[in-house]
PDB file of C-alpha atoms in Angstrom:
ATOM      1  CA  UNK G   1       2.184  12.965  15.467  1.00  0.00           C
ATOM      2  CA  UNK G   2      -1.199  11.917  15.863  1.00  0.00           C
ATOM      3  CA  UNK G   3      -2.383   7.987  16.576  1.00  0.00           C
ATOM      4  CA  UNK G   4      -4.252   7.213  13.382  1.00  0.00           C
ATOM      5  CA  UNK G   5      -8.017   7.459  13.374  1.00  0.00           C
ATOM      6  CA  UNK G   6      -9.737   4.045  14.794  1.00  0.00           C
ATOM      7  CA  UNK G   7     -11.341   2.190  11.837  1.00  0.00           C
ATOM      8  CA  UNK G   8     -15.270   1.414  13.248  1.00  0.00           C
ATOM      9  CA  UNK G   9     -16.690  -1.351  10.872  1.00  0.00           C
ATOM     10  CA  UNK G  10     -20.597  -1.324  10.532  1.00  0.00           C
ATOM     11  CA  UNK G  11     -22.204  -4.155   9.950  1.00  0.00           C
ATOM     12  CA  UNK G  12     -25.837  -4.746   9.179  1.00  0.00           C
ATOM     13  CA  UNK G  13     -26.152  -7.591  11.623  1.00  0.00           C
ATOM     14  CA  UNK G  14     -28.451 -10.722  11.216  1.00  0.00           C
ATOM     15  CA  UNK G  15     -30.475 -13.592  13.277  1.00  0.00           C
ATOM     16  CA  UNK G  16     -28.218 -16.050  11.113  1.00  0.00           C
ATOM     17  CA  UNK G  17     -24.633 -16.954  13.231  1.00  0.00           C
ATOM     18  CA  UNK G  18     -23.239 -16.892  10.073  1.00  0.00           C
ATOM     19  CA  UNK G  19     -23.551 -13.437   8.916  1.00  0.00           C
ATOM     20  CA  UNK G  20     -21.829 -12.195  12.234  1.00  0.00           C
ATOM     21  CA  UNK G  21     -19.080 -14.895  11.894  1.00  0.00           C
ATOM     22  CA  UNK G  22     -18.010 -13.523   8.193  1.00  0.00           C
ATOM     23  CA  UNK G  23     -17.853  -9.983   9.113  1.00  0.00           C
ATOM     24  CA  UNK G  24     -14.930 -10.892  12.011  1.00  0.00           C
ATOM     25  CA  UNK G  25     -12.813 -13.288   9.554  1.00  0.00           C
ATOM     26  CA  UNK G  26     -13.072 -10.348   6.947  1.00  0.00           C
ATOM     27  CA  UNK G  27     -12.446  -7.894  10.615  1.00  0.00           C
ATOM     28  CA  UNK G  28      -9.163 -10.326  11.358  1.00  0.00           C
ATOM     29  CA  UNK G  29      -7.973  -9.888   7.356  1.00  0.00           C
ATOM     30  CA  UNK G  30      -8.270  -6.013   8.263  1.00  0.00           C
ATOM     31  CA  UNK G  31      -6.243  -6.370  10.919  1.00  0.00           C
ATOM     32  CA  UNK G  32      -3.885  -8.617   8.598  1.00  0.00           C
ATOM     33  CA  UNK G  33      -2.863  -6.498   6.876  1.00  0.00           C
ATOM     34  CA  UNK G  34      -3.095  -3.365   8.743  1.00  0.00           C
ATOM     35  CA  UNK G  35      -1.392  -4.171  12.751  1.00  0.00           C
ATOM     36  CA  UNK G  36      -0.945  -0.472  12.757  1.00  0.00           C
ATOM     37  CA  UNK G  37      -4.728   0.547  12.112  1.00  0.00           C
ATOM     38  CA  UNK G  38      -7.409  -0.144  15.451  1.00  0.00           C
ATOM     39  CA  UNK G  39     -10.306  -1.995  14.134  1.00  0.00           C
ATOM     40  CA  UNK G  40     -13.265  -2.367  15.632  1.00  0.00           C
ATOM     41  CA  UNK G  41     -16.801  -4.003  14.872  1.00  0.00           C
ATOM     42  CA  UNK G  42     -19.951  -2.986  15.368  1.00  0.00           C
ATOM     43  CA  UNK G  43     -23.904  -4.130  14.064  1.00  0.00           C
ATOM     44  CA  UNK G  44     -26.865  -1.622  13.357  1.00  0.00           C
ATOM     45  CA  UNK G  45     -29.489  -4.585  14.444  1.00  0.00           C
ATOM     46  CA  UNK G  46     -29.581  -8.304  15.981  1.00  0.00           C
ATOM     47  CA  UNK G  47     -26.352  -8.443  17.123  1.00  0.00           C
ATOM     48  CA  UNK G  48     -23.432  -7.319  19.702  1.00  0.00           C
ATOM     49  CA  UNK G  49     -21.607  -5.141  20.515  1.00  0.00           C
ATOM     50  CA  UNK G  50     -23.892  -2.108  18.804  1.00  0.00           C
ATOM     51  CA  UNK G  51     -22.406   0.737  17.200  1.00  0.00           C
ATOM     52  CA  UNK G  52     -23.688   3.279  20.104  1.00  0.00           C
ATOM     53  CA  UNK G  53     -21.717   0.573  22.410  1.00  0.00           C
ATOM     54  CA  UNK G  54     -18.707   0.855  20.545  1.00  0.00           C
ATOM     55  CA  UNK G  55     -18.698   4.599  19.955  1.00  0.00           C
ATOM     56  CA  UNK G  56     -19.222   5.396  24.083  1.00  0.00           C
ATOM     57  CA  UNK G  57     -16.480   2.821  25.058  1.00  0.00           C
ATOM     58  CA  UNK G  58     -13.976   4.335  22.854  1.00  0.00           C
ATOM     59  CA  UNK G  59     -14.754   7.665  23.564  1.00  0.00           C
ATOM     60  CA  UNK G  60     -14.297   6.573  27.360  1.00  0.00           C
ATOM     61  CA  UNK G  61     -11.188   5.253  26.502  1.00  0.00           C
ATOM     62  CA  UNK G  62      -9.896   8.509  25.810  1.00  0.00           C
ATOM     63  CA  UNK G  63      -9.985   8.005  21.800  1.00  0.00           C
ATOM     64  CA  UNK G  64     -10.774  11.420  19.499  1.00  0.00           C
ATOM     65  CA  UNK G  65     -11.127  10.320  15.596  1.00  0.00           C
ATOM     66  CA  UNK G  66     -12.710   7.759  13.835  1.00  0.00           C
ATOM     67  CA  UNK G  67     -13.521   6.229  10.586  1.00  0.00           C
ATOM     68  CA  UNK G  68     -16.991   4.879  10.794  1.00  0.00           C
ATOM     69  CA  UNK G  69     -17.065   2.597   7.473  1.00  0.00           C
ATOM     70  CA  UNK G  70     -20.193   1.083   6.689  1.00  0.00           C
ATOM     71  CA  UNK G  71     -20.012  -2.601   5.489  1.00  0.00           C
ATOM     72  CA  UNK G  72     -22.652  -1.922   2.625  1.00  0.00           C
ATOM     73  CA  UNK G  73     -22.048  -2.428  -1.152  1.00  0.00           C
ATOM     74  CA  UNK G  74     -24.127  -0.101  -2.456  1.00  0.00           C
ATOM     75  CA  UNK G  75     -25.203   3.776  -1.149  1.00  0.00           C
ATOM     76  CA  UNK G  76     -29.116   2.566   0.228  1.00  0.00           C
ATOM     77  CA  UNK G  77     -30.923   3.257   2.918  1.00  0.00           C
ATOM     78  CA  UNK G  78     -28.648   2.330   5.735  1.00  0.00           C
ATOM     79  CA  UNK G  79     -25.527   3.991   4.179  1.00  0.00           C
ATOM     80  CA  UNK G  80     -28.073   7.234   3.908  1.00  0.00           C
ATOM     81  CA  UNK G  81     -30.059   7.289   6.737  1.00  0.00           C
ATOM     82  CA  UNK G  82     -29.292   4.581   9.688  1.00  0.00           C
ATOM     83  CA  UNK G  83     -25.682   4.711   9.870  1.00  0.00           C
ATOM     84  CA  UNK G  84     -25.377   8.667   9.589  1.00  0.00           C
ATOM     85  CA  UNK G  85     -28.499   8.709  12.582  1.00  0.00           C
ATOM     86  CA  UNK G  86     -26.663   6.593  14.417  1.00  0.00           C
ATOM     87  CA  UNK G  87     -23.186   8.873  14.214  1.00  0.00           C
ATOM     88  CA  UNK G  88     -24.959  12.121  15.271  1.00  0.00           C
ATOM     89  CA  UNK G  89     -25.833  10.319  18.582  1.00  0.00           C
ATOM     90  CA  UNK G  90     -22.227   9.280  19.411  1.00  0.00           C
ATOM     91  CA  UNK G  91     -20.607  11.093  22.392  1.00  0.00           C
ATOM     92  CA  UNK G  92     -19.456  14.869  21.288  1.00  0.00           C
ATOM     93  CA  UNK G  93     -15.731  14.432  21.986  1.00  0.00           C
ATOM     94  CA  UNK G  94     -15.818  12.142  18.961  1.00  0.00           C
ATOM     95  CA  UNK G  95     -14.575  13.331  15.916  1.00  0.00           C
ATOM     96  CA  UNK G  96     -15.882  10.639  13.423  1.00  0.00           C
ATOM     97  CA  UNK G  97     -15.683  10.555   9.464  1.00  0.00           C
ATOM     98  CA  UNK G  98     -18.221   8.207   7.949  1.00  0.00           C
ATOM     99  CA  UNK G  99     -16.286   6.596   4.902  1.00  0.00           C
ATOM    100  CA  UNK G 100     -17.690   5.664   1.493  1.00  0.00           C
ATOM    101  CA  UNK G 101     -19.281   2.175   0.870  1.00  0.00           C
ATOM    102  CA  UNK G 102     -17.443  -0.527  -0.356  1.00  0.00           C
ATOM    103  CA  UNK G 103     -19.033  -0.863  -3.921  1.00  0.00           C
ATOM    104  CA  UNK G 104     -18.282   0.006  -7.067  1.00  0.00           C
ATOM    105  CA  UNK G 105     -14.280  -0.982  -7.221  1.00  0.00           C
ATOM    106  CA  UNK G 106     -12.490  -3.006  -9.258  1.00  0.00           C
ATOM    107  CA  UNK G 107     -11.626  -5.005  -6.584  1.00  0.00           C
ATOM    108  CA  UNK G 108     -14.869  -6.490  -5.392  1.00  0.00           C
ATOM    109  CA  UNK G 109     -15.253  -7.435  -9.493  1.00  0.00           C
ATOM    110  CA  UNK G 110     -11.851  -8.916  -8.781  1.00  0.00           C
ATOM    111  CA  UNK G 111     -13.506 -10.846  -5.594  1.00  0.00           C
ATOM    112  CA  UNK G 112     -16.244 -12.052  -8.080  1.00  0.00           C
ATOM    113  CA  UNK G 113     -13.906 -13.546 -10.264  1.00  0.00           C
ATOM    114  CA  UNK G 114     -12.293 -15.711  -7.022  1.00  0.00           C
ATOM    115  CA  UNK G 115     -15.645 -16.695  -5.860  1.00  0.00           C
ATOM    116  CA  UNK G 116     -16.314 -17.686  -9.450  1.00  0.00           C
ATOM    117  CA  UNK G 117     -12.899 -19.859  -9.842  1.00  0.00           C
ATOM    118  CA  UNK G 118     -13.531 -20.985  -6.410  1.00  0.00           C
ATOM    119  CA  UNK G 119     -16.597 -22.749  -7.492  1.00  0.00           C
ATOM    120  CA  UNK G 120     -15.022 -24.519 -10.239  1.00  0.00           C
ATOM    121  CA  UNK G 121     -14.380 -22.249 -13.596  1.00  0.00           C
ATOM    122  CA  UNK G 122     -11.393 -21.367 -15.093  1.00  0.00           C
ATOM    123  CA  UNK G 123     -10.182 -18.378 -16.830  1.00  0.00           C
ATOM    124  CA  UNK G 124     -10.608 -20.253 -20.024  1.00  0.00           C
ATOM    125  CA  UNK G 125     -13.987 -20.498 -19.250  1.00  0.00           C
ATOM    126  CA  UNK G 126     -15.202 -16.432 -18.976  1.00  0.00           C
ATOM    127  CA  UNK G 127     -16.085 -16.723 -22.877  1.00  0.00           C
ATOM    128  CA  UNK G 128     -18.613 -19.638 -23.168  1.00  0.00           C
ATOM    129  CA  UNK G 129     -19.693 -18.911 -19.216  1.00  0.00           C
ATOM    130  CA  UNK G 130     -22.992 -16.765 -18.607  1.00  0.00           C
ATOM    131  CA  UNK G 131     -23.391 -15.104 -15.116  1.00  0.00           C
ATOM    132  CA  UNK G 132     -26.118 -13.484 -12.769  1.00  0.00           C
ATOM    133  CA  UNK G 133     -24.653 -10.793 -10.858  1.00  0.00           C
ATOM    134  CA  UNK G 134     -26.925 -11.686  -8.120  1.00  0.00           C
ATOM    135  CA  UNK G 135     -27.481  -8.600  -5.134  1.00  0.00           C
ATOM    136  CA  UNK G 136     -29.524  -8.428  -2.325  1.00  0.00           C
ATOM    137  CA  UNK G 137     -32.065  -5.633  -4.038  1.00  0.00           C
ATOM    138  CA  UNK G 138     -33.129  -2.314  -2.862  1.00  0.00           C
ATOM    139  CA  UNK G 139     -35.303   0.139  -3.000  1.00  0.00           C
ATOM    140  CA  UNK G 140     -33.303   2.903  -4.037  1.00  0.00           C
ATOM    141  CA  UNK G 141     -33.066   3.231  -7.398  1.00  0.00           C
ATOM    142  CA  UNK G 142     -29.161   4.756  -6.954  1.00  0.00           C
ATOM    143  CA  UNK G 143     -28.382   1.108  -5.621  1.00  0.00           C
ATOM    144  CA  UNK G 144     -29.854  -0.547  -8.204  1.00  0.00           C
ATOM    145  CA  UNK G 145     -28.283   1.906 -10.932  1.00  0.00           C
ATOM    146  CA  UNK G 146     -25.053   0.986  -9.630  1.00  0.00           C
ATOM    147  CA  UNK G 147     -25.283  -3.070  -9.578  1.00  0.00           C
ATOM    148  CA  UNK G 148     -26.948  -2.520 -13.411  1.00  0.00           C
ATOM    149  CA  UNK G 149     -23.673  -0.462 -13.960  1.00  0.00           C
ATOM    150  CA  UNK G 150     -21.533  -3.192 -12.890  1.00  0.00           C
ATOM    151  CA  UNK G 151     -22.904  -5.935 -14.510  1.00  0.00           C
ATOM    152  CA  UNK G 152     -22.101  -3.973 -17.860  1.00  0.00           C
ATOM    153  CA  UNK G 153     -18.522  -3.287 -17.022  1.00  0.00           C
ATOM    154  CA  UNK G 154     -18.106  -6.873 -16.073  1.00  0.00           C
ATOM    155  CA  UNK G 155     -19.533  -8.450 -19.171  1.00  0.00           C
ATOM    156  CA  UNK G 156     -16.883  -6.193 -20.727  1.00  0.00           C
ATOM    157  CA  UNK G 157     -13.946  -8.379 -19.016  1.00  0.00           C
ATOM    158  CA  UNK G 158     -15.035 -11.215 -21.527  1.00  0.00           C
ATOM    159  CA  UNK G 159     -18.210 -13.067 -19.829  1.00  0.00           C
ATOM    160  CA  UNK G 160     -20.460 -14.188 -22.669  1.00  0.00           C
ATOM    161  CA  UNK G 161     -23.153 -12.320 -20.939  1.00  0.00           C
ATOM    162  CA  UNK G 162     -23.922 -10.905 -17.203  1.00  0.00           C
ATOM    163  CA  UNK G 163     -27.245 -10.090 -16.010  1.00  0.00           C
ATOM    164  CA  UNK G 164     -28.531  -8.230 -12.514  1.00  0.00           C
ATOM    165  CA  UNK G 165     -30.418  -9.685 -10.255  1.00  0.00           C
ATOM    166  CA  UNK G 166     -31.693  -9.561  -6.911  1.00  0.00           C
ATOM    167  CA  UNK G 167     -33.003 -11.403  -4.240  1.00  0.00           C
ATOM    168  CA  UNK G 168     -35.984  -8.596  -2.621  1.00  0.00           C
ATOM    169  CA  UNK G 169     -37.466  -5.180  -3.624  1.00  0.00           C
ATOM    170  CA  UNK G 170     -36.813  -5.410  -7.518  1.00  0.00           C
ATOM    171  CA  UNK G 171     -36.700  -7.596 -10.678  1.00  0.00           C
ATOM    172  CA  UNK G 172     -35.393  -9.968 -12.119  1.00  0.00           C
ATOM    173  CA  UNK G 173     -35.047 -12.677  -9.501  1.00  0.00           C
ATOM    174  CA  UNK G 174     -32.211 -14.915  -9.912  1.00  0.00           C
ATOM    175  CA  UNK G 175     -34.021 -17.757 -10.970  1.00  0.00           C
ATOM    176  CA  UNK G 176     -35.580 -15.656 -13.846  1.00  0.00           C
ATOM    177  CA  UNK G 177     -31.982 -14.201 -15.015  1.00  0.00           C
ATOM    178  CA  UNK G 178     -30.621 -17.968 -14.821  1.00  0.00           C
ATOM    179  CA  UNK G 179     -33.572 -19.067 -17.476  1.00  0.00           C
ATOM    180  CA  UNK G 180     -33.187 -15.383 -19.582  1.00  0.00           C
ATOM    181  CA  UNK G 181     -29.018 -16.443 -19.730  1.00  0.00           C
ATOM    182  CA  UNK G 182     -29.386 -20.278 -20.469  1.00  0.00           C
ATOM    183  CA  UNK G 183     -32.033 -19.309 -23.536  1.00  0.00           C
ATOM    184  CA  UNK G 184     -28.782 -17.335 -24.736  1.00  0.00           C
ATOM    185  CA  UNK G 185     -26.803 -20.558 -25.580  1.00  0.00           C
ATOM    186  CA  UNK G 186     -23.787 -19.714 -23.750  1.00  0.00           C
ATOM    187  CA  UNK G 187     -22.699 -23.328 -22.606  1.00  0.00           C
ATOM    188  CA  UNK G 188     -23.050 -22.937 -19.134  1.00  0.00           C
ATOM    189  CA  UNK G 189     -24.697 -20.268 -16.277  1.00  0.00           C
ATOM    190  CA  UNK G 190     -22.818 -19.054 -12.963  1.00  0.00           C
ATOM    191  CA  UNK G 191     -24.419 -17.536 -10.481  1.00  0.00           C
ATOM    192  CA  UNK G 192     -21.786 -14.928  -8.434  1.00  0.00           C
ATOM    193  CA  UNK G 193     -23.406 -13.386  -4.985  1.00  0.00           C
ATOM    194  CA  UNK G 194     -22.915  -9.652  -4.929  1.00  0.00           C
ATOM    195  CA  UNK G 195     -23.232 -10.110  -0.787  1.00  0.00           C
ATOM    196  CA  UNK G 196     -20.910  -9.720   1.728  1.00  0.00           C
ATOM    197  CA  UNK G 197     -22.370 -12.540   4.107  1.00  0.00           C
ATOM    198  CA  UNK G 198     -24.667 -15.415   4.397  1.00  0.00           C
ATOM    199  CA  UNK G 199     -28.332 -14.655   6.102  1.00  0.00           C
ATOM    200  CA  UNK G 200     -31.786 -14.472   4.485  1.00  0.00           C
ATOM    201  CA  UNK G 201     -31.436 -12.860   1.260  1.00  0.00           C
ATOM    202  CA  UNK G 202     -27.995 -15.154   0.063  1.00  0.00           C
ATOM    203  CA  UNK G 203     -30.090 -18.065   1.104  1.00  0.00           C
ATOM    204  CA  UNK G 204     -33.034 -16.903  -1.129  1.00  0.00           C
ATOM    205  CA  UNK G 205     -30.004 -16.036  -3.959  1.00  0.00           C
ATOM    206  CA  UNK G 206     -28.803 -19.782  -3.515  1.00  0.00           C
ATOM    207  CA  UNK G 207     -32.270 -21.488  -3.766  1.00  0.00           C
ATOM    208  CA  UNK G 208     -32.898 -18.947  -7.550  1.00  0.00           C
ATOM    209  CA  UNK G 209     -29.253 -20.605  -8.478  1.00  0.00           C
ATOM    210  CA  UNK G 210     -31.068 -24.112  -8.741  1.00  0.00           C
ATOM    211  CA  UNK G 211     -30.996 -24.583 -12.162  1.00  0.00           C
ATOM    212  CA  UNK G 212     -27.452 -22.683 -12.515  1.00  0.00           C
ATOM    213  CA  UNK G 213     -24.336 -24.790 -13.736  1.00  0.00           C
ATOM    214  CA  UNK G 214     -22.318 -23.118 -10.838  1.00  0.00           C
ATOM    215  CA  UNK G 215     -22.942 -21.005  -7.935  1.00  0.00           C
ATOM    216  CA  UNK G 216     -20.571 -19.260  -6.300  1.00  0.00           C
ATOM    217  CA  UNK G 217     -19.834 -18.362  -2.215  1.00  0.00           C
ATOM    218  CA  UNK G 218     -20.554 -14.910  -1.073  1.00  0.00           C
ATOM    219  CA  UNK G 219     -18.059 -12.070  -0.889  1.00  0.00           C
ATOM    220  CA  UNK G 220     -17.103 -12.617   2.840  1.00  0.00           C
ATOM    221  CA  UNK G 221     -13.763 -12.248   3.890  1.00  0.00           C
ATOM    222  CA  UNK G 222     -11.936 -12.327   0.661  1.00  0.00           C
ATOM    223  CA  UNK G 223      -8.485 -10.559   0.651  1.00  0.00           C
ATOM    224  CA  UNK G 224     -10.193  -7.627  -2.110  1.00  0.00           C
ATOM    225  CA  UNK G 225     -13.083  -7.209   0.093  1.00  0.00           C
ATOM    226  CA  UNK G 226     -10.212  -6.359   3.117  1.00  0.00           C
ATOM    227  CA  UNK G 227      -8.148  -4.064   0.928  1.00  0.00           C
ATOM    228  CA  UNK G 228     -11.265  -2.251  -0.263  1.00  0.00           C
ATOM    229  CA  UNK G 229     -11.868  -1.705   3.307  1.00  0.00           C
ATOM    230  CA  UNK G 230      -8.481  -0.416   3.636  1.00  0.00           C
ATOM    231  CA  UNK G 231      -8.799   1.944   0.758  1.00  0.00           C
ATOM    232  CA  UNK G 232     -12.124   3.590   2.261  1.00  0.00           C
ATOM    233  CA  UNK G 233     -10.929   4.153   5.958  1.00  0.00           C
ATOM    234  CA  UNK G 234      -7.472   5.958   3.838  1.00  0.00           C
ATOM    235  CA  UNK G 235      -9.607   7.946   2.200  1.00  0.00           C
ATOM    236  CA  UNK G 236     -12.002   8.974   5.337  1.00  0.00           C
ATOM    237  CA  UNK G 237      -8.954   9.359   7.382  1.00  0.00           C
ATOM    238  CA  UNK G 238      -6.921  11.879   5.750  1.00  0.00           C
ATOM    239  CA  UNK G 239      -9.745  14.710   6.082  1.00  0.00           C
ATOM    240  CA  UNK G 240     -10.134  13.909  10.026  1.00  0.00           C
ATOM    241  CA  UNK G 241      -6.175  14.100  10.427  1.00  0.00           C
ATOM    242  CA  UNK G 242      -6.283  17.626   8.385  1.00  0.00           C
ATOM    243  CA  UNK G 243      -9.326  18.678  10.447  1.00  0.00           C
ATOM    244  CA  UNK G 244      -7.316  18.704  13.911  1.00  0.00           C
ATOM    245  CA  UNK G 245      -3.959  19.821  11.914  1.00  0.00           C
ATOM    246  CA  UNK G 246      -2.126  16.589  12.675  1.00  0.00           C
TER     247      UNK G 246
END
């Protein structure tokens, strides 16, 4: 029987410490849970070890399939264009899979919710509580479809009202949702970070949540976030097995 596929994380990558530092503690949850799975990590920009790094030392290593999962939340740019450029440049003996992004699932919404409690509020509180569902932005209109899409279902769970909003590219900004929600009356405004890690953009989310009630931490290495993960390389990884007839 064949050794399951190795699971190649993709991060994004960042100037900020912290960004790199979240994607290993949500890299160690992988692991966590999954000793059986190889998991690897590698960034598109800024930092080490690159994904071309990581492809050509496992491929010297002798290893054959892989699950290339990006670490995006939404199906932009990078998930289009960048990551798959990057895969058709890996060494030929690779057989790699790219897996689906993270986002939509019920379990990042779930992963809201902790960030949410976290912060301070209750259960009891989803009914008189407004909240910005606040994303990084894009320019892709799919992406922004999507985080529009979500903040619909997830008024649906009983919020008295959720609003998009993003940090670059398009509108509203979260400061501008925070005033639009308190004019509703609700009795109090959260702000929940639709980002995987701190860096530029959560800081600029985080400054817009100044006149919020509560502001929540970004997704990071939150046990959903590492089952997601899990879910997307099992999903990836049963095509590659049938491919070579294992």
């Amino acid at each position: 029987m064949s050794k399951k596929p190795v699971l190649l994380v993709i991060a994004h990558g960042s100037r900020d410490p912290r960004h790199a530092a979240t994607v290993h503690a949500l890299v160690r949850r992988v692991r966590a849970l999954r000793p059986d799975v190889r998991v690897e990590t590698g960034f598109l920009d800024f930092n080490i070890p690159s994904v071309q790094g990581v492809l050509e030392s496992l491929a010297a290593q002798g290893v054959r399939d892989v699950v290339a999962l990006p670490l995006l939340l939404t199906r932009a740019f990078h998930a289009k264009a960048d990551i798959p450029a990057v895969l058709r440049d890996a060494p030929p003996q690779l057989r790699i899979r790219q897996a689906e992004v993270l986002g939509p699932s019920p379990l990042l919404m779930a992963a809201l919710e902790r960030r949410l409690y976290e912060a301070g509020l209750t259960p009891a509180d989803k009914s008189s509580t407004a909240v910005v569902l606040a994303s990084a932005g894009s320019t892709d209109p799919e992406a922004i479809a999507v985080i529009a899409e979500i903040a619909r279902e997830w008024r649906l769970t009983g919020w008295c009202a959720v609003r998009p909003a993003f940090a670059s590219a398009s509108l509203p900004r979260t400061e501008d949702a925070v005033r639009e929600l308190r004019e509703l009356g609700c009795e109090r405004v959260a702000v929940a970070p639709y980002v995987l890690a701190p860096g530029f953009l959560p800081d600029r989310i985080a400054r817009g949540a100044a006149e919020a009630d509560v502001l929540a931490d970004v997704l990071g290495a939150a046990p959903e976030v590492a089952r997601v993960l899990l879910e997307r390389y099992e999903a990836a990884r049963v095509p590659v097995l049938a491919a070579v007839g294992a």
